Amino acid sequence: MIDASLHWLLSYYRTSEISGALFFGQIARRLKPGALQQDVTRHFADEAQHARYWTDCLAALGVAPLKLGEAYQDRYLAEAGAPVNLIEILAVTQVFEQRVMRQYAAHLASGAEGPVAETLGRIIDDERWHIHYVRRALKALAEQHGDAPVETALARYRAADARVFEELSLEHGDRLEALALTGESS
Ligand SMILES: [Fe+2]
Ligand SMILES: [Fe+2]
């Protein structure tokens, strides 16, 4: 049987990956066919796989995933407002993916072992590509529309992300402390 805090955190990761897959799946459906739609399709397929990896990881640890009502994205989008155009969609994605990367890298560096370390390593490889393609797409939009709208959207979502991370750190501080995972908010 694994530690209760770790059980909760891995279940939270899994719920967030499912929400990510659904979010990017809807974006892919809305985009017109082309290179970006291909990338977003690969992206939502990756996030769905990540949910599966966490389910497998929990099984390897001998537990079933916990049913959790809320994912990071739900809170984050409620805080910042749903994105309404492509710049906002990519900005929200960039900020969110950077948050995920920091969280997973910090978790791995905190001394994760066995299936947890393997799963984190595997997912981090995909997350690098997510950040890369979104950065490239945002750069192309900035060349088309100027830096200002891109910077404004990024700043708005970064502020929302910092607020949500702060709230969650306060709510779940005991669990994260038990896992030596309390970190900086940005
Ligand atoms: Fe993911
Ligand atoms: Fe991702």
Coordinates of C-alpha atoms and ligand atoms in Angstrom, one line a residue, residues 43 47 97 127 130, ligand 2:
H43 CA -0.8 16.8 -28.1
E47 CA -2.2 13.8 -22.7
E97 CA 2.5 23.2 -19.9
E127 CA 6.0 17.7 -22.2
H130 CA 4.4 20.3 -26.0
Ligands
FE2 FE 1.5 18.4 -21.8

